[in-house]
Coordinates of C-alpha atoms and ligand atoms in Angstrom, one line a residue:
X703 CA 97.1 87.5 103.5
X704 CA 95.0 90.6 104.3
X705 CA 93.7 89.4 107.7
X706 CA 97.1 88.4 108.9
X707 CA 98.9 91.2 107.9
X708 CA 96.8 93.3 110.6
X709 CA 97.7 91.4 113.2
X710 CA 101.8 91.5 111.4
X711 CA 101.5 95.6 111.3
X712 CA 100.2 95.5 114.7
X713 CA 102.4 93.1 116.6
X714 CA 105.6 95.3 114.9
X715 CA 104.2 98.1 116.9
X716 CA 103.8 96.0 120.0
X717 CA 107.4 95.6 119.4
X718 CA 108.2 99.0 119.1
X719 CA 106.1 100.1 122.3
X720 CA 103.5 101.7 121.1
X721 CA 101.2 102.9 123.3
X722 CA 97.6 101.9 121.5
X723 CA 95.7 103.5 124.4
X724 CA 96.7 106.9 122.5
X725 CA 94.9 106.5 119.6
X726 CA 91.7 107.7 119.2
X727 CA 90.2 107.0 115.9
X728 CA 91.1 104.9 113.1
X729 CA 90.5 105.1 109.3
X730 CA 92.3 103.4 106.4
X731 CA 93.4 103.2 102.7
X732 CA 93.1 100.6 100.5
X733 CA 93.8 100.0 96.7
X734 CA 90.7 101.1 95.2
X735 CA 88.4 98.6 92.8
X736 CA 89.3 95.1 95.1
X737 CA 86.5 93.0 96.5
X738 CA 85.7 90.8 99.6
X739 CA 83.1 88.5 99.4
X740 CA 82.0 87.2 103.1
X741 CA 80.4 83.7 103.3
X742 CA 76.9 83.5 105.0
X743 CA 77.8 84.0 108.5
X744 CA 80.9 85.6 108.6
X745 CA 79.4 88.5 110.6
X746 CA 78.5 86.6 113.5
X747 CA 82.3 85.3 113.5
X748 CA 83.2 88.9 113.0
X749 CA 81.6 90.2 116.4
X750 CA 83.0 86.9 118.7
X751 CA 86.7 87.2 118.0
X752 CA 88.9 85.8 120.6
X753 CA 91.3 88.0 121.3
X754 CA 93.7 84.5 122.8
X755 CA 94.1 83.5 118.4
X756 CA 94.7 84.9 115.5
X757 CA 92.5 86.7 113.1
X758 CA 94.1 84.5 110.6
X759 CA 92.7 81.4 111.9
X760 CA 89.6 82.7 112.9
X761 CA 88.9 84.2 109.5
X762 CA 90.3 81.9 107.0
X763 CA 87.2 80.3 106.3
X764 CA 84.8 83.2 105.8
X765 CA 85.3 84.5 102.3
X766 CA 83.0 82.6 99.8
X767 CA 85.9 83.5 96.8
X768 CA 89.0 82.8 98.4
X769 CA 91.0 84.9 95.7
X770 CA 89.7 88.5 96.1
X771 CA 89.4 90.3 92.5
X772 CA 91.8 93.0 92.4
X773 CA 93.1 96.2 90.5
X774 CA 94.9 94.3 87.8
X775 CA 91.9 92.1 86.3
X776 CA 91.3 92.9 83.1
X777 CA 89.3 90.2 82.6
X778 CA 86.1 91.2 82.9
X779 CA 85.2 93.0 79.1
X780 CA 81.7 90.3 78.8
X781 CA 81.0 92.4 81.7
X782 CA 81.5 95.6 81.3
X783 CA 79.7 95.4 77.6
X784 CA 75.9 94.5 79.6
X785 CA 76.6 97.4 82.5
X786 CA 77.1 100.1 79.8
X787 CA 73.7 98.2 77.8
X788 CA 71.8 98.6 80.6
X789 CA 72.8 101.8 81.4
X790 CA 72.3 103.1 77.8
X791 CA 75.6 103.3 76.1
X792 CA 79.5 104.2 77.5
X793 CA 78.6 108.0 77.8
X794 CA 75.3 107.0 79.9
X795 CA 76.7 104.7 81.6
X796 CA 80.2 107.4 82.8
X797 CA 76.9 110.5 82.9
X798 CA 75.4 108.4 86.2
X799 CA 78.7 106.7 87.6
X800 CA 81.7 109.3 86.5
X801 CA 82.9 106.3 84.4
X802 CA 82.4 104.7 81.5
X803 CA 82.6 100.4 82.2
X804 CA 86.0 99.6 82.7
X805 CA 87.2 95.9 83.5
X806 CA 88.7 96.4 87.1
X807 CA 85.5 98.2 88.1
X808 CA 83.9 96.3 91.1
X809 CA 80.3 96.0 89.3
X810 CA 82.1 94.6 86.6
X811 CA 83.9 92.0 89.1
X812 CA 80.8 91.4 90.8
X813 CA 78.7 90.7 87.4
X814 CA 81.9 88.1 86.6
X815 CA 81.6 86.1 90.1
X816 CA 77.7 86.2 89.8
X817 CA 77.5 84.6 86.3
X818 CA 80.9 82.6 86.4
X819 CA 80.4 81.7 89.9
X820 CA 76.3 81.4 91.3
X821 CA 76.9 79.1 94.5
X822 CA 79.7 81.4 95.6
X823 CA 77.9 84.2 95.3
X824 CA 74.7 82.9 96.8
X825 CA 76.9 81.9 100.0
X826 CA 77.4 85.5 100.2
X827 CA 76.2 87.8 103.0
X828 CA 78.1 90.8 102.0
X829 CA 80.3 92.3 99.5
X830 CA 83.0 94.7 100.8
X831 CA 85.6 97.0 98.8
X832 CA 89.6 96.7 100.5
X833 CA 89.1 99.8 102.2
X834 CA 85.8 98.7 103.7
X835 CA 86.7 95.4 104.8
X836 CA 89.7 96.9 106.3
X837 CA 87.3 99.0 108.2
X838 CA 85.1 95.8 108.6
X839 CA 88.2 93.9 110.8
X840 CA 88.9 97.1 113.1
X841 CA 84.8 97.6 113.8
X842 CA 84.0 93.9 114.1
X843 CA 81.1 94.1 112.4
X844 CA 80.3 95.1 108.1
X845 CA 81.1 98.8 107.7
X846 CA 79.5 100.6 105.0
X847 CA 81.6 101.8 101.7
X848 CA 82.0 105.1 101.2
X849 CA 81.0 107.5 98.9
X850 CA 84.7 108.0 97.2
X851 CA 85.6 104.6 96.7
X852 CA 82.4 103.8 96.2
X853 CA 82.6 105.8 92.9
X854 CA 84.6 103.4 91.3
X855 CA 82.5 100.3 90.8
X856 CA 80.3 101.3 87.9
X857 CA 77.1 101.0 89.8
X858 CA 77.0 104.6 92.5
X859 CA 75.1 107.5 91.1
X860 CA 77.6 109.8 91.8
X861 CA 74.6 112.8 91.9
X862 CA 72.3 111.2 93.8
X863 CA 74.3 109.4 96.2
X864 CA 72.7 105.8 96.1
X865 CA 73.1 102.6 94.5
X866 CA 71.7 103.2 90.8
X867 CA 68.8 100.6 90.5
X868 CA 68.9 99.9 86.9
X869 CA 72.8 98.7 87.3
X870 CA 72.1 97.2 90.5
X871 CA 69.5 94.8 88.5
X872 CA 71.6 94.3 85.4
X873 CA 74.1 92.2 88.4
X874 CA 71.3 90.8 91.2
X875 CA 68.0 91.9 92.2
X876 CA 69.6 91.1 95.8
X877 CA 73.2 92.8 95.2
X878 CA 72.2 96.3 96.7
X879 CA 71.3 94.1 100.2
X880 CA 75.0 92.8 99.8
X881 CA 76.6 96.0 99.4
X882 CA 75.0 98.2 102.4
X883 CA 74.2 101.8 102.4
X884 CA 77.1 104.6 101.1
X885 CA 78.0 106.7 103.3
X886 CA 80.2 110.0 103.2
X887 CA 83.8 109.0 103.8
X888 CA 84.1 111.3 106.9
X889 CA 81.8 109.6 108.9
X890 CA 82.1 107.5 111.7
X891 CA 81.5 103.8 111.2
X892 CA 81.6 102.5 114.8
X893 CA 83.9 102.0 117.8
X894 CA 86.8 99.6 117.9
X895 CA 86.1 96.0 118.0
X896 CA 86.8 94.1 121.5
X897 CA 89.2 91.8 119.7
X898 CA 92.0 94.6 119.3
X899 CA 91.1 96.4 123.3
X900 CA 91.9 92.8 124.9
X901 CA 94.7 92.0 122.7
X902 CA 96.5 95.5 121.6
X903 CA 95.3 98.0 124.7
X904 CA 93.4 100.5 122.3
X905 CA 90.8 101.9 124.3
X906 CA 86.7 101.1 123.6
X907 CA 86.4 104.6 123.0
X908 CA 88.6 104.7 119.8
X909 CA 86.5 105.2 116.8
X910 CA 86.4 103.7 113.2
X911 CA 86.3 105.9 110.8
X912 CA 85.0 105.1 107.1
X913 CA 88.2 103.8 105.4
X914 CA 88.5 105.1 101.3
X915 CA 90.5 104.4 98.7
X916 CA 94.1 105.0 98.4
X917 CA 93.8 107.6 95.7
X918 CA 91.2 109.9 97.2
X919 CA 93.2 109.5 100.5
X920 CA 96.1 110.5 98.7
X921 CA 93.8 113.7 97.7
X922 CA 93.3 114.4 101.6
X923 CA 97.1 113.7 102.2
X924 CA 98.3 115.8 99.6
X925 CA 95.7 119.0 100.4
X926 CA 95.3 119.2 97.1
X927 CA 93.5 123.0 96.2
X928 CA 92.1 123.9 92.9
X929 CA 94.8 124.5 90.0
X930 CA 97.2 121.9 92.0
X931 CA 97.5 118.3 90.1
X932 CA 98.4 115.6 92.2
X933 CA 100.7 112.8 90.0
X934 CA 101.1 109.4 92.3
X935 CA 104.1 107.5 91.1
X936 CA 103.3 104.3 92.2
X937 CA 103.1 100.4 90.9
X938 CA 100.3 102.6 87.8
X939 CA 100.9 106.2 87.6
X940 CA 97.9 108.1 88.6
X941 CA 96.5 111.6 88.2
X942 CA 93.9 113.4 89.9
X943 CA 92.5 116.8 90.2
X944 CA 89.9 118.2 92.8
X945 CA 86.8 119.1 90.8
X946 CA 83.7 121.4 91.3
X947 CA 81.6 121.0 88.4
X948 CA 82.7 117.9 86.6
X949 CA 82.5 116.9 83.0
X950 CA 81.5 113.1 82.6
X951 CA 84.0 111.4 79.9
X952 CA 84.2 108.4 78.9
X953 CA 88.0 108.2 79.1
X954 CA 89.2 108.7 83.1
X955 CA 87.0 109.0 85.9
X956 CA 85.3 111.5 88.2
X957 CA 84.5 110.1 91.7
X958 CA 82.9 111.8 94.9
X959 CA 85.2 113.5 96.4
X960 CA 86.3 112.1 99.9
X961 CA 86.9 115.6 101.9
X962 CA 84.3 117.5 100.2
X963 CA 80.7 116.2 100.5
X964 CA 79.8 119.0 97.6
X965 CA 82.9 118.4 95.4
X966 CA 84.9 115.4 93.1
X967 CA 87.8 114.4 92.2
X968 CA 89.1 114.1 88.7
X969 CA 91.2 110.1 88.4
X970 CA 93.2 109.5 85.2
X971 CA 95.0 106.0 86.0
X972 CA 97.6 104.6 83.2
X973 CA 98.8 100.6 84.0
X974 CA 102.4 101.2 82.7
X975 CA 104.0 103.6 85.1
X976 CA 106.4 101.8 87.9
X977 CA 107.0 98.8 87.0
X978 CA 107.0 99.9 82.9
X979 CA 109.7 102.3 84.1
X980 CA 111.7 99.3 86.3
X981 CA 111.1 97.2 83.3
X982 CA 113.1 99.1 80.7
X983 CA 115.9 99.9 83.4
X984 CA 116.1 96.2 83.3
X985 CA 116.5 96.3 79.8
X986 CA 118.7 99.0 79.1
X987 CA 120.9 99.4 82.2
X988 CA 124.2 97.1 83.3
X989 CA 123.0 96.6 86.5
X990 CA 119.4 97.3 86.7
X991 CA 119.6 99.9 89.2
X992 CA 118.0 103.5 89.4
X993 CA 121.1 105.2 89.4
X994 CA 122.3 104.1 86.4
X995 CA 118.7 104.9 85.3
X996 CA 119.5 108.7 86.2
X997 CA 122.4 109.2 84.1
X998 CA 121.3 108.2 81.1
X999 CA 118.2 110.1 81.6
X1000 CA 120.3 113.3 82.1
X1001 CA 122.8 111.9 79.4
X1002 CA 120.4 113.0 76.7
X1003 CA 119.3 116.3 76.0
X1004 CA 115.7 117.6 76.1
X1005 CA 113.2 116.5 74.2
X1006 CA 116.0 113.3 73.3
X1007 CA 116.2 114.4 69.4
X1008 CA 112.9 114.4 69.0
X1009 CA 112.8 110.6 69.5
X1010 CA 109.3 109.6 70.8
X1011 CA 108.6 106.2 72.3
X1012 CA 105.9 104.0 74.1
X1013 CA 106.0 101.5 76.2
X1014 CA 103.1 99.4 76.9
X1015 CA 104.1 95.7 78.0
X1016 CA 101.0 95.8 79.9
X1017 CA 97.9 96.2 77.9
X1018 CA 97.4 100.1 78.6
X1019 CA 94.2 101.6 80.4
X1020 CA 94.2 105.2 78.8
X1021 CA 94.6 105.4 75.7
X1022 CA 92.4 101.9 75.7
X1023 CA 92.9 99.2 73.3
X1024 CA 96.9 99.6 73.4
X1025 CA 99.3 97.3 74.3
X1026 CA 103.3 97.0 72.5
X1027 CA 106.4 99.3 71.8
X1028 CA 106.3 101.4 69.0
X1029 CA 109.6 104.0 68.6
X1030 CA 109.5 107.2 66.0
X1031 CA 112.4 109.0 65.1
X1032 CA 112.4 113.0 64.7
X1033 CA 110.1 113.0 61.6
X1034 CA 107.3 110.6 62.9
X1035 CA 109.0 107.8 61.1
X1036 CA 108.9 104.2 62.9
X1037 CA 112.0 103.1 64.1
X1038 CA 113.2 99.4 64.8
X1039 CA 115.1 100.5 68.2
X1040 CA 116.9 103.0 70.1
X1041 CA 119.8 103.4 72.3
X1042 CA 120.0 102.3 75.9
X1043 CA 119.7 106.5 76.7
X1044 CA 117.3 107.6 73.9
X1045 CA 115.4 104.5 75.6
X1046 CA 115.9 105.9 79.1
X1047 CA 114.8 109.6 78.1
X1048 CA 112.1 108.1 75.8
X1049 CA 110.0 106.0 77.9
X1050 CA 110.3 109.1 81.0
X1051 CA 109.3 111.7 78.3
X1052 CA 106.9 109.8 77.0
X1053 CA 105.2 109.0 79.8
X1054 CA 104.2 112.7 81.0
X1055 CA 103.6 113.4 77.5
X1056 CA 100.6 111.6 78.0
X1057 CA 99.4 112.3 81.7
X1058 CA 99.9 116.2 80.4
X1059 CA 97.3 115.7 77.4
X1060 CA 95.1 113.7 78.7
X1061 CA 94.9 116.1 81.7
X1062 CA 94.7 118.7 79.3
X1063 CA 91.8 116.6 77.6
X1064 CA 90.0 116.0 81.3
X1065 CA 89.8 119.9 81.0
X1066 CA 92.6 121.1 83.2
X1067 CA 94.3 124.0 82.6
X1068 CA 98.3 124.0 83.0
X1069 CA 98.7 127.9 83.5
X1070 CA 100.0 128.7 87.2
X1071 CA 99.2 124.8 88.2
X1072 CA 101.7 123.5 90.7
X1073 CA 102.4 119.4 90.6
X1074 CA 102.1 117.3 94.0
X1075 CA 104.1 114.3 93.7
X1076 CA 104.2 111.3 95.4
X1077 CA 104.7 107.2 95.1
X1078 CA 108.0 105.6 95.3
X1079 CA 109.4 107.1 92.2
X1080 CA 109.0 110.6 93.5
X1081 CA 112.0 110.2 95.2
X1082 CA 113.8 110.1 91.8
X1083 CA 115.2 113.9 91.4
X1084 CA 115.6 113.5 87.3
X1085 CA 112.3 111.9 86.6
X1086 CA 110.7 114.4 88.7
X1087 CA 112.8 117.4 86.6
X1088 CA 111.3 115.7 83.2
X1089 CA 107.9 116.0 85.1
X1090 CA 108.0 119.9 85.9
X1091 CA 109.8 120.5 82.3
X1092 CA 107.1 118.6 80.1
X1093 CA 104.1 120.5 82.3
X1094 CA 106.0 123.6 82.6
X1095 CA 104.9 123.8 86.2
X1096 CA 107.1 123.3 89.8
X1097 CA 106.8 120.3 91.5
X1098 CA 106.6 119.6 94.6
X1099 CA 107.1 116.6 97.4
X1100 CA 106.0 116.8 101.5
X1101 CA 107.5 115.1 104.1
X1102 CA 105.9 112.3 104.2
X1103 CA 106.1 110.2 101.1
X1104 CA 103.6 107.6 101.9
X1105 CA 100.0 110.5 101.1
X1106 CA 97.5 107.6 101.1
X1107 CA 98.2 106.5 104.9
X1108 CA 98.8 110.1 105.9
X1109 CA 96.1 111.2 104.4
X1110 CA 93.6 108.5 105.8
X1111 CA 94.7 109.5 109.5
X1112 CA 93.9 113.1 108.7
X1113 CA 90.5 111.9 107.8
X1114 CA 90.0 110.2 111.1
X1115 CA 91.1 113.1 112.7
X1116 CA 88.6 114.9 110.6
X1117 CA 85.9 113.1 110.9
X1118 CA 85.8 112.8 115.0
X1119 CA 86.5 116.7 115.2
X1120 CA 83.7 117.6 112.7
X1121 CA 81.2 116.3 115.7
X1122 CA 82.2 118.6 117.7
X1123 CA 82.9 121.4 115.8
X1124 CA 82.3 122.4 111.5
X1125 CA 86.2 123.8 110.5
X1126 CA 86.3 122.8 106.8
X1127 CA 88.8 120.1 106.2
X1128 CA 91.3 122.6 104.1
X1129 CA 91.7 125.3 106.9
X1130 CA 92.2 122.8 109.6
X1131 CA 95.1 120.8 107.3
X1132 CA 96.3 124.8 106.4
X1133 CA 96.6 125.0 110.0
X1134 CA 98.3 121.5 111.1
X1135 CA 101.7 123.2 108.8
X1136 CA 103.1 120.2 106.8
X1137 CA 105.4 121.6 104.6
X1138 CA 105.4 121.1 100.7
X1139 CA 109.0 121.2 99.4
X1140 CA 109.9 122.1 95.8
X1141 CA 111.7 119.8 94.1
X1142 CA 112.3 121.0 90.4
X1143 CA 111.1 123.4 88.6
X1144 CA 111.0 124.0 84.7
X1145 CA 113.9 124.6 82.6
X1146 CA 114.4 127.3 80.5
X1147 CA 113.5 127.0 76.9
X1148 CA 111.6 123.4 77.8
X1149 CA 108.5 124.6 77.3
X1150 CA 108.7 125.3 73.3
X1151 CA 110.6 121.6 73.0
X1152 CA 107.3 120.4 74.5
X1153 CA 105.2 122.1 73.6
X1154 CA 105.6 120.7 70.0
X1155 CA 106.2 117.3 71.2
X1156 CA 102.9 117.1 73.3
X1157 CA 101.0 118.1 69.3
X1158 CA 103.2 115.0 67.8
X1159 CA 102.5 112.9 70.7
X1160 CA 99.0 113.4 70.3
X1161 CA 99.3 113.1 66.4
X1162 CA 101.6 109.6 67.2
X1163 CA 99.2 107.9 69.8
X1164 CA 96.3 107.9 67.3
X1165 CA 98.5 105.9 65.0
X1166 CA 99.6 103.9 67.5
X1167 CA 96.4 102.6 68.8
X1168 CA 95.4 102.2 64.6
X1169 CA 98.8 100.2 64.6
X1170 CA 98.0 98.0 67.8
X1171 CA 94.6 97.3 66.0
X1172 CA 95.5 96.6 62.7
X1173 CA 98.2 93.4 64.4
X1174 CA 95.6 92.2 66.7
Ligands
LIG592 N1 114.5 105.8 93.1 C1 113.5 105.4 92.3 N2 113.4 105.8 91.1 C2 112.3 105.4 90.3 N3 111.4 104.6 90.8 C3 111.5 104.1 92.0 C4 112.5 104.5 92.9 N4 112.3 103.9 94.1 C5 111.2 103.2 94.0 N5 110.7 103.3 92.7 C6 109.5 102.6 92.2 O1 108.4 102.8 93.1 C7 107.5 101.7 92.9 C8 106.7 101.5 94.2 O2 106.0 102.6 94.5 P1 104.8 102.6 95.6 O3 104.2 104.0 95.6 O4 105.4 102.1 96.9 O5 103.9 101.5 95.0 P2 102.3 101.1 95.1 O6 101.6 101.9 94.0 O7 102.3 99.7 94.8 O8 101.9 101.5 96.5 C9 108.3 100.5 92.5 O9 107.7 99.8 91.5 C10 109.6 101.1 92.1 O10 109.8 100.8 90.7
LIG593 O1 93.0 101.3 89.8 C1 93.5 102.3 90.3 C2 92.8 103.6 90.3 O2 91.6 103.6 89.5 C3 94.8 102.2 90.9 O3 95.4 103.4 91.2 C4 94.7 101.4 92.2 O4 94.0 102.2 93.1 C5 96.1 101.0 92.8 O5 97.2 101.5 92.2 P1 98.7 101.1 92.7 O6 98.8 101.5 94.2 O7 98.9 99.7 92.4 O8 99.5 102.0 91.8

């Protein structure tokens, strides 16, 4: 599906009239923690492709696990337990990677295909993350990872910027062959394969840059500067921060940071954001739609009556261990259920109650911070007002929505500029004048509401995970 939907994207734009010969580099974004494993041999096909078929039927063959791992596999906890023994325990393990184990982590993934599946993984002659394989297909030929999305397998030393042995060998005294060599994620990989100059018209010239992941190419798409918090409303909810001296938890992550050889980035990522959100509009609304949603957000007042929910049909990444709905009424009592509107305000309040404290927990500091929102329900005006009133900060949007993509081309631009000249990547994006809009800012007298609820939330989540436990 991944191979043919590049030559899809790409015949659309034939369709449109694009004129490929303008472009002249090329870097990508793709969901972060995913793996590609390429059959013995693959890279031969890779460099012949015949521009006359398909990359679909010239490719289908070359993966040795046809079903790449992704994101949402949680089903790797054997796993994760021997990385953090080899390591030396769940803080040693997030002191050398920036992460404790966690089940959609690629060494994880890895570990699961070489013990679950040996032949497959000895019929492999290279392991590649989404956003490298997607580089991978433009080159022709195995691009390296980079450093950012490199960051979140459980097996980089985020310090010293290499494979760390002792995880490597806890997977496969041979894995560290399969994976390449790191690289930063500005750097050029290669030029364009002949595949897409014969078929497309790009020129030979047109460079591939290292492709990252789609959260630290939202960090370059968004700009984001110290004191701003990016919060990406996508399929998960995810929050990040741009770091100089990181501390090493072991709840959220720190990765390399993909503009910045000398920085990080700070990643909180919580399962239950989009599609939590769609699936109690589904529940509570007459006709499942947003806009209905909306009113009975703004139907409710503030801080809903001090009615606190949460909502975790998916089994939740942070806090860990969580999965259920559990509703409290104004004095921390439980409750059996609310109303469609306390349900509405509940699960949006409750959500940012817990990206605010366990930023707040990562070490940020709210004072003066501004909010950089993005993901499809950042187009949602009264979800975005609960946002800026529960951090008591403005938020703000940019013209373009989509920061991952954006952000990836900036880094292409980036990254065939810096050869010729050393502008740090901030000033030049200062200079190129996208435009932040502010799209809500903090209500008067929100802050004290909060303020007390974020304590009980706190306070409530303990004795919801103790709850979770005590069923399961
Ligand atoms: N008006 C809206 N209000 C709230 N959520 C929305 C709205 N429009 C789209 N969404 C949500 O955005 C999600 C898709 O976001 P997107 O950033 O494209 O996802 P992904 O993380 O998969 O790239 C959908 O799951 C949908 O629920
Ligand atoms: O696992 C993470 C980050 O660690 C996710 O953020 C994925 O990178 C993809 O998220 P969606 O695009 O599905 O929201």
């Amino acid at each position: 599906m991944w191979v043919e939907a590049v030559d899809v994207i790409l015949g659309k734009l034939v369709n449109s009239k694009f004129d490929f010969s303008k472009i002249k580099a090329i870097s990508g974004s793709g969901q972060q923690h995913g793996s590609v494993f390429w059959k013995n041999g693959s890279g031969e096909m890779l460099k012949n492709l015949n521009p006359k078929h398909s990359l679909k039927s010239q490719l289908e063959d070359s993966f040795s696990v046809p079903d790449s791992p992704i994101w949402m596999d949680s089903s790797t906890s054997e796993q994760c337990i021997k990385l953090e023994l080899a390591a030396g325990g769940a803080q040693a393990l997030a002191d050398i990677t920036g992460s404790k184990a966690y089940e959609r982590f690629t060494g994880n993934q890895i570990l699961k295909v070489i013990e679950n599946a040996p032949n497959a993984y000895k019929d492999t002659e290279r392991i590649s993350l989404v956003s490298s394989f997607g580089a991978t297909l433009f080159c022709g030929a195995y691009c390296e990872i980079d450093e950012s999305d490199g960051s979140g397998m459980n097996l980089f030393n985020i310090k010293t910027r290499a494979w760390e042995p002792k995880l490597i060998d806890a997977c496969s005294k041979d894995l560290a062959d399969k994976l390449g060599n790191p690289v930063p994620s500005v750097s050029i990989q290669g030029s364009i394969s002949l595949y897409f100059v014969n078929k497309y018209g790009f020129v030979p010239s047109c460079q591939i840059v290292s492709f990252t992941g789609d959260n630290p190419a939202s960090l370059a798409g968004m700009r984001l500067m110290e004191s701003d918090i990016a919060v990406s409303l996508g399929s998960s909810d995810v929050v990040f921060l741009w770091l100089e001296d990181p501390i090493m938890k072991t709840e959220g992550h720190v990765f390399v940071n993909p503009v910045d050889t000398s920085a990080y980035m700070a990643l909180l990522c919580f399962k239950n954001g989009s599609l939590t959100r769609e699936f109690v509009r589904d529940r509570h609304t007459d006709n499942k739609s947003w806009t209905e949603f909306e009113q009975l957000l703004n139907s409710q007042p503030i801080g809903n009556n001090g009615n606190i929910g949460f909502y975790f049909p998916i089994a939740e990444i942070i806090p860990g261990n969580v999965e259920g709905f559990y509703y409290f009424d104004s004095s921390d009592m439980p409750v059996q259920d609310f109303s469609p509107a306390e349900h509405v305000r509940a699960i949006i309040e409750s959500q940012f109650l817990s990206r605010r404290i366990h930023a707040e927990n990562m070490g940020f500091n709210l004072d003066g911070c501004r909010i950089l929102a993005t993901g499809g329900a950042s187009n949602n005006s009264a979800i975005l007002q609960v946002m800026s009133d529960i951090f008591n900060a403005p938020v703000y949007t940019q013209e373009v929505a989509n920061s991952a993509s954006l952000g990836a081309a900036m880094i292409a631009m980036h990254a065939v500029k810096v050869t010729t000249d050393e502008i740090p990547y901030t000033y030049r994006l200062k200079k190129k004048g996208l435009q932040f809009q502010r799209v809500a800012s903090p209500t008067p007298g929100s802050k004290e509401i909060y303020d007390i609820m974020a304590k009980r939330y706190r306070n409530l989540e303990k004795q919801v995970i103790q709850m979770h436990s005590s069923k399961s």
